[in-house]
Coordinates of C-alpha atoms in Angstrom, one line a residue:
M254 CA 51.8 129.5 131.2
S255 CA 50.2 130.5 134.4
L256 CA 48.7 133.8 135.5
Q257 CA 48.1 135.6 138.8
V258 CA 46.2 138.9 139.0
E259 CA 46.8 141.3 141.9
K260 CA 44.5 144.4 142.1
L261 CA 46.4 147.6 143.0
E262 CA 45.2 151.1 143.8
K263 CA 43.7 153.5 141.3
N264 CA 42.4 150.9 138.9
M265 CA 45.8 149.3 138.4
A266 CA 46.7 145.6 138.5
K267 CA 49.9 143.5 138.5
L268 CA 49.8 140.4 136.3
T269 CA 52.4 137.8 137.4
I270 CA 53.0 135.5 134.4
E271 CA 55.0 132.3 134.7
V272 CA 56.4 130.4 131.7
S273 CA 57.6 126.8 132.2
A274 CA 61.3 126.0 132.7
E275 CA 61.1 123.8 129.6
E276 CA 59.8 126.6 127.4
F277 CA 62.4 129.0 128.7
S278 CA 65.2 126.4 127.9
K279 CA 63.8 126.1 124.4
A280 CA 63.9 129.9 124.0
V281 CA 67.5 130.0 125.3
E282 CA 68.5 127.3 122.8
A283 CA 66.8 129.2 120.0
A284 CA 68.7 132.3 120.9
Y285 CA 72.0 130.3 120.8
Q286 CA 71.2 128.8 117.4
K287 CA 70.4 132.3 116.1
N288 CA 73.6 133.9 117.3
K289 CA 76.2 131.2 117.3
S290 CA 77.4 132.0 113.8
K291 CA 78.2 135.6 114.9
I292 CA 80.4 134.6 117.8
S293 CA 84.1 133.9 117.4
V294 CA 86.1 131.8 119.8
P295 CA 89.8 130.8 119.1
G296 CA 90.1 127.2 118.1
F297 CA 86.5 126.9 116.8
R298 CA 85.0 127.7 113.4
K299 CA 82.2 130.3 113.4
G300 CA 78.9 128.6 114.1
K301 CA 80.5 125.5 115.7
V302 CA 81.2 127.0 119.2
P303 CA 79.4 124.9 121.9
K304 CA 76.8 126.8 123.9
K305 CA 78.5 125.9 127.2
M306 CA 81.8 127.4 125.9
I307 CA 80.1 130.6 125.0
E308 CA 78.4 130.8 128.4
Q309 CA 81.8 130.2 130.1
M310 CA 83.3 133.1 128.1
Y311 CA 80.4 135.6 128.2
G312 CA 78.4 134.5 131.3
K313 CA 75.6 132.0 131.8
G314 CA 73.0 134.6 131.0
V315 CA 74.4 135.6 127.6
F316 CA 71.3 134.4 125.8
Y317 CA 68.7 135.2 128.5
E318 CA 67.7 138.7 127.3
E319 CA 67.0 137.5 123.8
A320 CA 65.1 134.5 125.1
A321 CA 63.0 136.7 127.4
N322 CA 62.2 139.1 124.6
A323 CA 61.1 136.2 122.5
L324 CA 58.8 134.7 125.2
I325 CA 57.2 137.8 126.7
P326 CA 55.0 139.0 123.8
D327 CA 53.4 135.6 123.3
A328 CA 53.1 134.8 127.0
Y329 CA 51.5 138.3 127.6
E330 CA 49.0 137.7 124.8
K331 CA 48.0 134.4 126.3
A332 CA 47.6 136.1 129.7
L333 CA 45.3 138.7 128.2
E334 CA 43.1 135.9 126.8
E335 CA 43.0 134.2 130.2
C336 CA 42.5 137.4 132.2
T337 CA 38.9 138.3 133.0
E338 CA 39.7 142.0 133.6
T339 CA 39.5 144.6 130.8
I340 CA 43.1 146.0 130.4
V341 CA 43.3 149.5 128.9
S342 CA 47.0 150.4 128.8
A343 CA 50.3 149.1 127.5
P344 CA 52.1 146.9 130.1
K345 CA 55.1 147.9 132.2
V346 CA 57.1 144.7 132.2
N347 CA 59.5 143.7 134.9
V348 CA 61.4 140.3 134.9
E349 CA 61.2 138.7 138.3
Q350 CA 63.0 135.3 137.7
I351 CA 65.2 134.3 134.9
E352 CA 67.4 131.3 135.3
E353 CA 67.8 128.1 133.2
G354 CA 66.2 125.1 134.8
K355 CA 63.6 127.3 136.5
P356 CA 60.3 128.9 135.3
F357 CA 60.7 132.3 133.7
I358 CA 58.6 134.7 135.7
F359 CA 57.7 138.3 134.8
T360 CA 55.2 140.9 135.9
A361 CA 53.1 143.3 133.8
E362 CA 51.7 146.3 135.5
V363 CA 48.6 147.5 133.6
A364 CA 45.6 149.8 134.0
L365 CA 42.1 148.3 134.3
K366 CA 39.0 149.8 132.7
P367 CA 37.5 152.1 135.4
E368 CA 33.9 151.8 136.6
V369 CA 31.7 154.7 135.7
V370 CA 28.9 155.9 137.8
L371 CA 26.6 158.0 135.6
G372 CA 24.9 161.2 136.8
A373 CA 22.4 163.0 134.7
Y374 CA 22.6 162.1 131.0
K375 CA 19.1 162.7 129.8
G376 CA 17.7 166.2 129.3
V377 CA 21.1 167.9 129.5
E378 CA 20.8 171.6 128.8
V379 CA 23.2 173.3 126.4
E380 CA 23.6 176.7 124.8
K381 CA 22.0 177.1 121.3
A382 CA 24.6 177.9 118.7
D383 CA 24.2 180.9 116.4
V384 CA 24.4 179.7 112.8
T385 CA 23.9 183.1 111.1
V386 CA 26.4 184.0 108.4
T387 CA 27.5 187.6 108.4
D388 CA 28.7 189.8 105.5
E389 CA 32.1 190.0 107.3
E390 CA 32.4 186.2 107.2
V391 CA 31.7 186.1 103.5
D392 CA 34.2 188.9 102.9
A393 CA 36.8 187.0 105.0
D394 CA 36.3 183.8 102.9
L395 CA 36.7 185.9 99.7
A396 CA 39.9 187.3 101.0
K397 CA 41.2 183.8 101.7
Q398 CA 40.3 182.8 98.1
R399 CA 42.2 185.8 96.8
E400 CA 45.2 184.9 98.9
N401 CA 45.0 181.3 97.6
N402 CA 45.0 182.5 94.1
A403 CA 47.7 185.2 94.4
R404 CA 50.6 185.1 92.1
T405 CA 54.2 185.6 93.3
V406 CA 56.5 188.0 91.5
T407 CA 60.1 188.8 92.1
V408 CA 60.8 192.3 93.4
E409 CA 64.2 194.0 93.0
D410 CA 63.6 197.6 93.9
R411 CA 63.1 197.3 97.7
G412 CA 64.0 195.3 100.7
V413 CA 62.1 192.4 102.4
Q414 CA 58.7 193.3 103.8
D415 CA 56.3 191.5 106.1
G416 CA 54.3 189.0 104.1
D417 CA 57.1 188.6 101.4
I418 CA 58.6 185.3 100.5
A419 CA 62.4 185.5 101.1
V420 CA 64.5 182.8 99.3
I421 CA 67.5 182.4 101.6
D422 CA 70.6 180.3 102.2
F423 CA 71.5 180.0 105.9
E424 CA 73.9 178.3 108.2
G425 CA 73.6 178.3 112.0
F426 CA 76.4 178.6 114.6
T427 CA 76.6 178.2 118.4
D428 CA 79.8 179.3 120.1
G429 CA 81.3 179.9 116.6
V430 CA 80.7 176.3 115.5
A431 CA 78.2 175.2 112.9
F432 CA 75.6 172.8 114.3
E433 CA 73.9 169.9 112.7
G434 CA 70.7 170.5 110.9
G435 CA 71.2 174.3 110.9
K436 CA 72.0 174.7 107.2
G437 CA 69.7 175.2 104.3
E438 CA 69.8 176.5 100.7
N439 CA 67.2 178.1 98.5
Y440 CA 64.7 178.0 101.4
S441 CA 61.5 179.9 100.7
L442 CA 60.6 181.6 104.0
T443 CA 57.3 183.5 104.3
I444 CA 58.0 186.5 106.5
G445 CA 55.5 186.7 109.4
S446 CA 54.6 183.0 109.3
H447 CA 56.7 182.4 112.5
S448 CA 57.9 179.1 111.1
F449 CA 61.4 179.8 112.2
I450 CA 62.4 180.2 115.9
D451 CA 62.4 183.4 117.9
N452 CA 62.6 186.6 115.9
F453 CA 64.5 185.2 113.0
E454 CA 62.1 186.4 110.3
E455 CA 61.8 190.0 111.7
Q456 CA 65.5 190.5 111.3
L457 CA 65.3 189.9 107.6
I458 CA 62.9 192.9 107.1
G459 CA 64.6 195.6 105.1
K460 CA 67.3 193.4 103.7
N461 CA 67.8 193.5 99.9
A462 CA 68.3 190.7 97.4
G463 CA 71.9 189.6 97.3
E464 CA 72.6 191.0 100.8
E465 CA 74.4 188.9 103.4
C466 CA 73.5 189.4 107.1
E467 CA 73.8 187.9 110.5
V468 CA 70.6 186.9 112.4
N469 CA 70.9 186.3 116.2
V470 CA 68.3 184.2 118.0
T471 CA 67.9 182.1 121.1
F472 CA 66.6 178.6 121.0
P473 CA 63.7 177.8 123.4
E474 CA 64.5 176.1 126.7
D475 CA 62.4 173.1 125.7
Y476 CA 63.9 172.8 122.2
Q477 CA 63.9 169.2 121.0
A478 CA 67.7 169.1 120.4
A479 CA 69.0 169.2 124.0
E480 CA 72.4 170.5 122.9
L481 CA 70.8 173.6 121.5
A482 CA 68.1 174.2 124.1
G483 CA 68.3 177.7 125.6
K484 CA 71.4 178.6 123.7
P485 CA 72.0 181.7 121.7
A486 CA 72.8 181.1 118.0
M487 CA 74.0 183.2 115.1
F488 CA 72.8 182.4 111.5
K489 CA 74.7 183.6 108.5
V490 CA 72.0 184.4 105.9
I491 CA 72.1 185.3 102.2
V492 CA 68.9 186.8 100.8
K493 CA 68.9 185.4 97.3
E494 CA 65.5 186.6 96.1
I495 CA 62.5 188.5 97.3
K496 CA 59.0 187.6 96.1
E497 CA 55.8 189.4 96.9
K498 CA 52.2 188.2 96.5
Q499 CA 49.9 190.0 94.1
L500 CA 46.2 189.5 94.8
P501 CA 43.7 189.3 91.9
E502 CA 41.0 191.9 91.5
L503 CA 37.8 191.0 93.2
D504 CA 35.4 191.1 90.2
D505 CA 33.3 188.8 87.9
E506 CA 36.4 187.7 86.1
F507 CA 37.9 186.4 89.4
A508 CA 34.6 184.6 90.2
G509 CA 34.7 182.9 86.8
E510 CA 38.2 181.7 87.3
V511 CA 37.8 180.2 90.8
S512 CA 34.3 178.9 90.6
E513 CA 31.5 177.7 88.4
F514 CA 29.7 181.1 88.6
D515 CA 29.8 183.9 86.1
T516 CA 29.3 186.8 88.5
L517 CA 30.9 187.8 91.8
E518 CA 27.4 188.2 93.4
E519 CA 26.5 184.5 92.5
Y520 CA 29.9 183.4 93.8
K521 CA 29.3 185.3 97.1
E522 CA 25.9 183.7 97.5
D523 CA 27.4 180.3 97.1
I524 CA 30.0 181.1 99.7
R525 CA 27.2 182.2 102.1
K526 CA 25.4 178.9 101.5
K527 CA 28.5 176.8 102.1
L528 CA 29.4 178.8 105.2
A529 CA 25.9 178.2 106.5
E530 CA 26.1 174.5 105.9
K531 CA 29.5 174.4 107.7
K532 CA 28.1 176.4 110.6
E533 CA 25.2 174.0 110.9
E534 CA 27.6 171.0 111.0
D535 CA 29.9 172.7 113.4
A536 CA 26.9 173.6 115.7
K537 CA 25.8 169.9 115.6
N538 CA 29.3 168.8 116.6
A539 CA 29.6 171.5 119.3
K540 CA 26.2 170.5 120.7
E541 CA 27.4 166.8 120.9
D542 CA 30.6 167.9 122.6
A543 CA 28.8 170.1 125.1
V544 CA 26.3 167.4 126.0
I545 CA 29.1 164.8 126.5
D546 CA 31.1 167.3 128.5
A547 CA 28.1 167.9 130.8
I548 CA 27.6 164.1 131.2
I549 CA 31.3 163.7 132.0
A550 CA 31.1 166.5 134.6
D551 CA 28.2 164.8 136.4
A552 CA 29.7 161.3 136.3
K553 CA 32.2 159.6 138.7
M554 CA 35.2 157.7 137.5
E555 CA 38.9 157.3 138.4
I556 CA 41.1 157.2 135.3
P557 CA 44.5 155.5 135.9
D558 CA 47.5 157.5 134.7
A559 CA 48.7 154.5 132.6
M560 CA 45.5 154.6 130.6
V561 CA 46.0 158.3 129.9
E562 CA 49.7 157.8 129.0
T563 CA 48.8 155.0 126.5
Q564 CA 46.2 157.3 124.9
Q565 CA 48.7 160.2 124.7
R566 CA 51.2 158.0 122.9
Q567 CA 48.5 156.8 120.5
L568 CA 47.5 160.4 119.6
V569 CA 51.2 161.3 118.9
D570 CA 51.6 158.2 116.8
D571 CA 48.4 159.1 114.8
F572 CA 49.8 162.6 114.3
A573 CA 53.1 161.2 113.1
Q574 CA 51.3 159.0 110.6
R575 CA 49.4 162.0 109.2
L576 CA 52.7 163.9 108.9
Q577 CA 54.2 161.0 107.1
M578 CA 51.4 161.2 104.5
Q579 CA 52.5 164.8 103.9
G580 CA 56.2 163.7 103.5
L581 CA 57.4 164.9 106.9
T582 CA 58.8 162.9 109.8
L583 CA 58.0 163.7 113.5
D584 CA 61.6 164.7 114.1
Q585 CA 61.4 167.2 111.2
Y586 CA 58.2 168.6 112.7
F587 CA 60.0 168.9 116.1
Q588 CA 62.9 170.8 114.4
F589 CA 60.5 173.2 112.7
T590 CA 58.4 173.9 115.8
G591 CA 61.0 173.7 118.6
L592 CA 58.8 171.1 120.3
N593 CA 60.1 167.7 121.6
H594 CA 58.4 164.4 122.3
D595 CA 57.8 165.1 126.0
A596 CA 56.4 168.5 125.2
M597 CA 54.0 167.1 122.6
L598 CA 52.9 164.3 125.0
A599 CA 52.1 167.1 127.5
Q600 CA 50.3 169.1 124.8
V601 CA 47.9 166.2 123.9
K602 CA 47.2 165.2 127.5
P603 CA 43.9 167.1 127.9
Q604 CA 42.8 165.7 124.5
A605 CA 43.7 162.2 125.7
E606 CA 41.8 162.6 129.0
R607 CA 38.7 163.9 127.3
K608 CA 38.8 161.1 124.7
I609 CA 38.9 158.5 127.4
K610 CA 36.2 160.0 129.6
S611 CA 33.9 160.5 126.6
R612 CA 34.3 156.9 125.5
L613 CA 33.7 155.6 129.1
V614 CA 30.5 157.6 129.7
L615 CA 29.1 156.7 126.3
E616 CA 29.8 153.0 127.0
A617 CA 28.0 153.5 130.3
V618 CA 25.0 155.0 128.5
V619 CA 25.1 152.0 126.1
A620 CA 24.8 149.7 129.1
A621 CA 22.2 151.8 130.9
E622 CA 19.9 152.1 127.8
N623 CA 20.6 148.6 126.4
I624 CA 21.8 150.1 123.1
T625 CA 23.0 147.7 120.5
A626 CA 24.2 147.8 116.9
T627 CA 22.4 145.6 114.4
E628 CA 23.7 143.5 111.6
E629 CA 22.3 146.1 109.2
D630 CA 24.4 148.8 111.0
Y631 CA 27.4 146.6 110.6
E632 CA 26.9 145.9 106.9
E633 CA 26.4 149.7 106.3
E634 CA 29.6 150.5 108.1
I635 CA 31.5 147.8 106.1
K636 CA 30.1 149.3 102.9
R637 CA 31.3 152.8 103.9
M638 CA 34.7 151.5 104.8
A639 CA 34.9 149.6 101.4
E640 CA 34.2 152.8 99.6
M641 CA 36.7 154.8 101.6
Y642 CA 39.5 152.3 101.2
Q643 CA 38.5 151.2 97.7
M644 CA 38.3 147.6 98.7
E645 CA 35.8 144.8 98.3
A646 CA 33.4 144.5 101.3
D647 CA 34.2 140.8 101.7
K648 CA 37.9 141.6 101.8
I649 CA 37.3 144.2 104.6
K650 CA 35.4 141.6 106.6
E651 CA 38.2 139.1 106.1
V652 CA 40.8 141.6 107.2
M653 CA 38.7 142.6 110.3
G654 CA 37.9 139.1 111.4
E655 CA 35.7 138.4 114.4
N656 CA 37.6 140.6 116.8
G657 CA 37.4 143.5 114.3
K658 CA 33.7 143.0 113.8
K659 CA 33.2 143.0 117.6
Q660 CA 35.1 146.3 117.8
I661 CA 33.1 147.9 115.0
M662 CA 29.8 146.8 116.7
E663 CA 31.0 148.4 120.0
D664 CA 31.9 151.6 118.2
L665 CA 28.6 151.7 116.4
A666 CA 26.7 151.3 119.7
V667 CA 28.8 154.1 121.2
K668 CA 27.9 156.3 118.2
K669 CA 24.2 155.5 118.8
A670 CA 24.6 156.4 122.5
A671 CA 26.0 159.8 121.4
E672 CA 23.1 160.4 119.1
F673 CA 20.7 159.3 121.9
V674 CA 22.0 161.8 124.5
V675 CA 22.1 164.6 122.0
S676 CA 18.4 163.9 121.0
E677 CA 17.5 164.0 124.7
A678 CA 19.3 167.3 125.3
T679 CA 17.6 170.7 125.3
E680 CA 18.9 174.0 124.0
K681 CA 18.6 177.3 125.8

């Protein structure tokens, strides 16, 4: 394997990676061996068809794509090890030469870590946050607790109202034809939650249990299912049941049921204390964000688009994993919200850009202030991770390996840099 690096504009680079003709021939042979049992040729038993015969029938390059797919990941990894540049994006791969008897050549266009020129990062001035807890905030928290502890009862003497839970069967149609994914049974829909598209929920207000009705909506122009985007639709709906929430009385009995306190006044004081703690923590985080934003604004750097795109995809993947833990797929989330993958990528772009810039300026502070993480810092972090994942510390270290340890040490140094710039900041 050989590597050539060509610097491009805007912190991009093109890696030209060459794999020997011998290695490519071996990969083609491996692809043939893997697939020969699947190919039928008259006069030959399955698995006994000569490679040349298959190439005559299907073209000489019949196994090239699979051979290339097998070679590229390993060759790219080796190129990363050899490359002295810091690559910060997924590669955009293009095959340049693919022919048996010749070297296999492909290019990978990647983003390089941009250089950061720091401006002011010490003595940054930020607004002082107000951490006072008001009576209104305590009352709002109490109202939330009442809502969380409400019981639902079936009502039969009136129609659907805002805030009710309507249990419905529904089926959606466009141009008179039922569409896929538009049918549900015994679905509990909270009126006013806006979890269904357009004004679906509002059209159920006033309907009685057992009543059938038609609900007319229009799908958003950017709806994830392209065949429905921007289209009007009609839903046939049966309201099977109406439930309303009944809030508990706000008294000592309620306080005793939802907390460790005997009286409502004691419970309210505990709420005030916890709200104050949360405000202090939020103020601390807001101060850090404000300081870092000020440092970013005064720094100079050119972020390549590919770096941002890679971070956007990572954020969406992370969100999909969190959804999965709740029993939902990303496609289901798109269906419920009317978003699609492109719209979500666009939605997370500002977050991706801020995350990248924040990391880059803090890494620059690490370098400028010679900040390092110690072995004690590392051991403490491993201990924290072991408790979080309920694993032995030695097992965590084994899984992480040397590369993992290096990444943790870098992350800890960046964390120290954040603490440093915050400690140096002033509040007005």
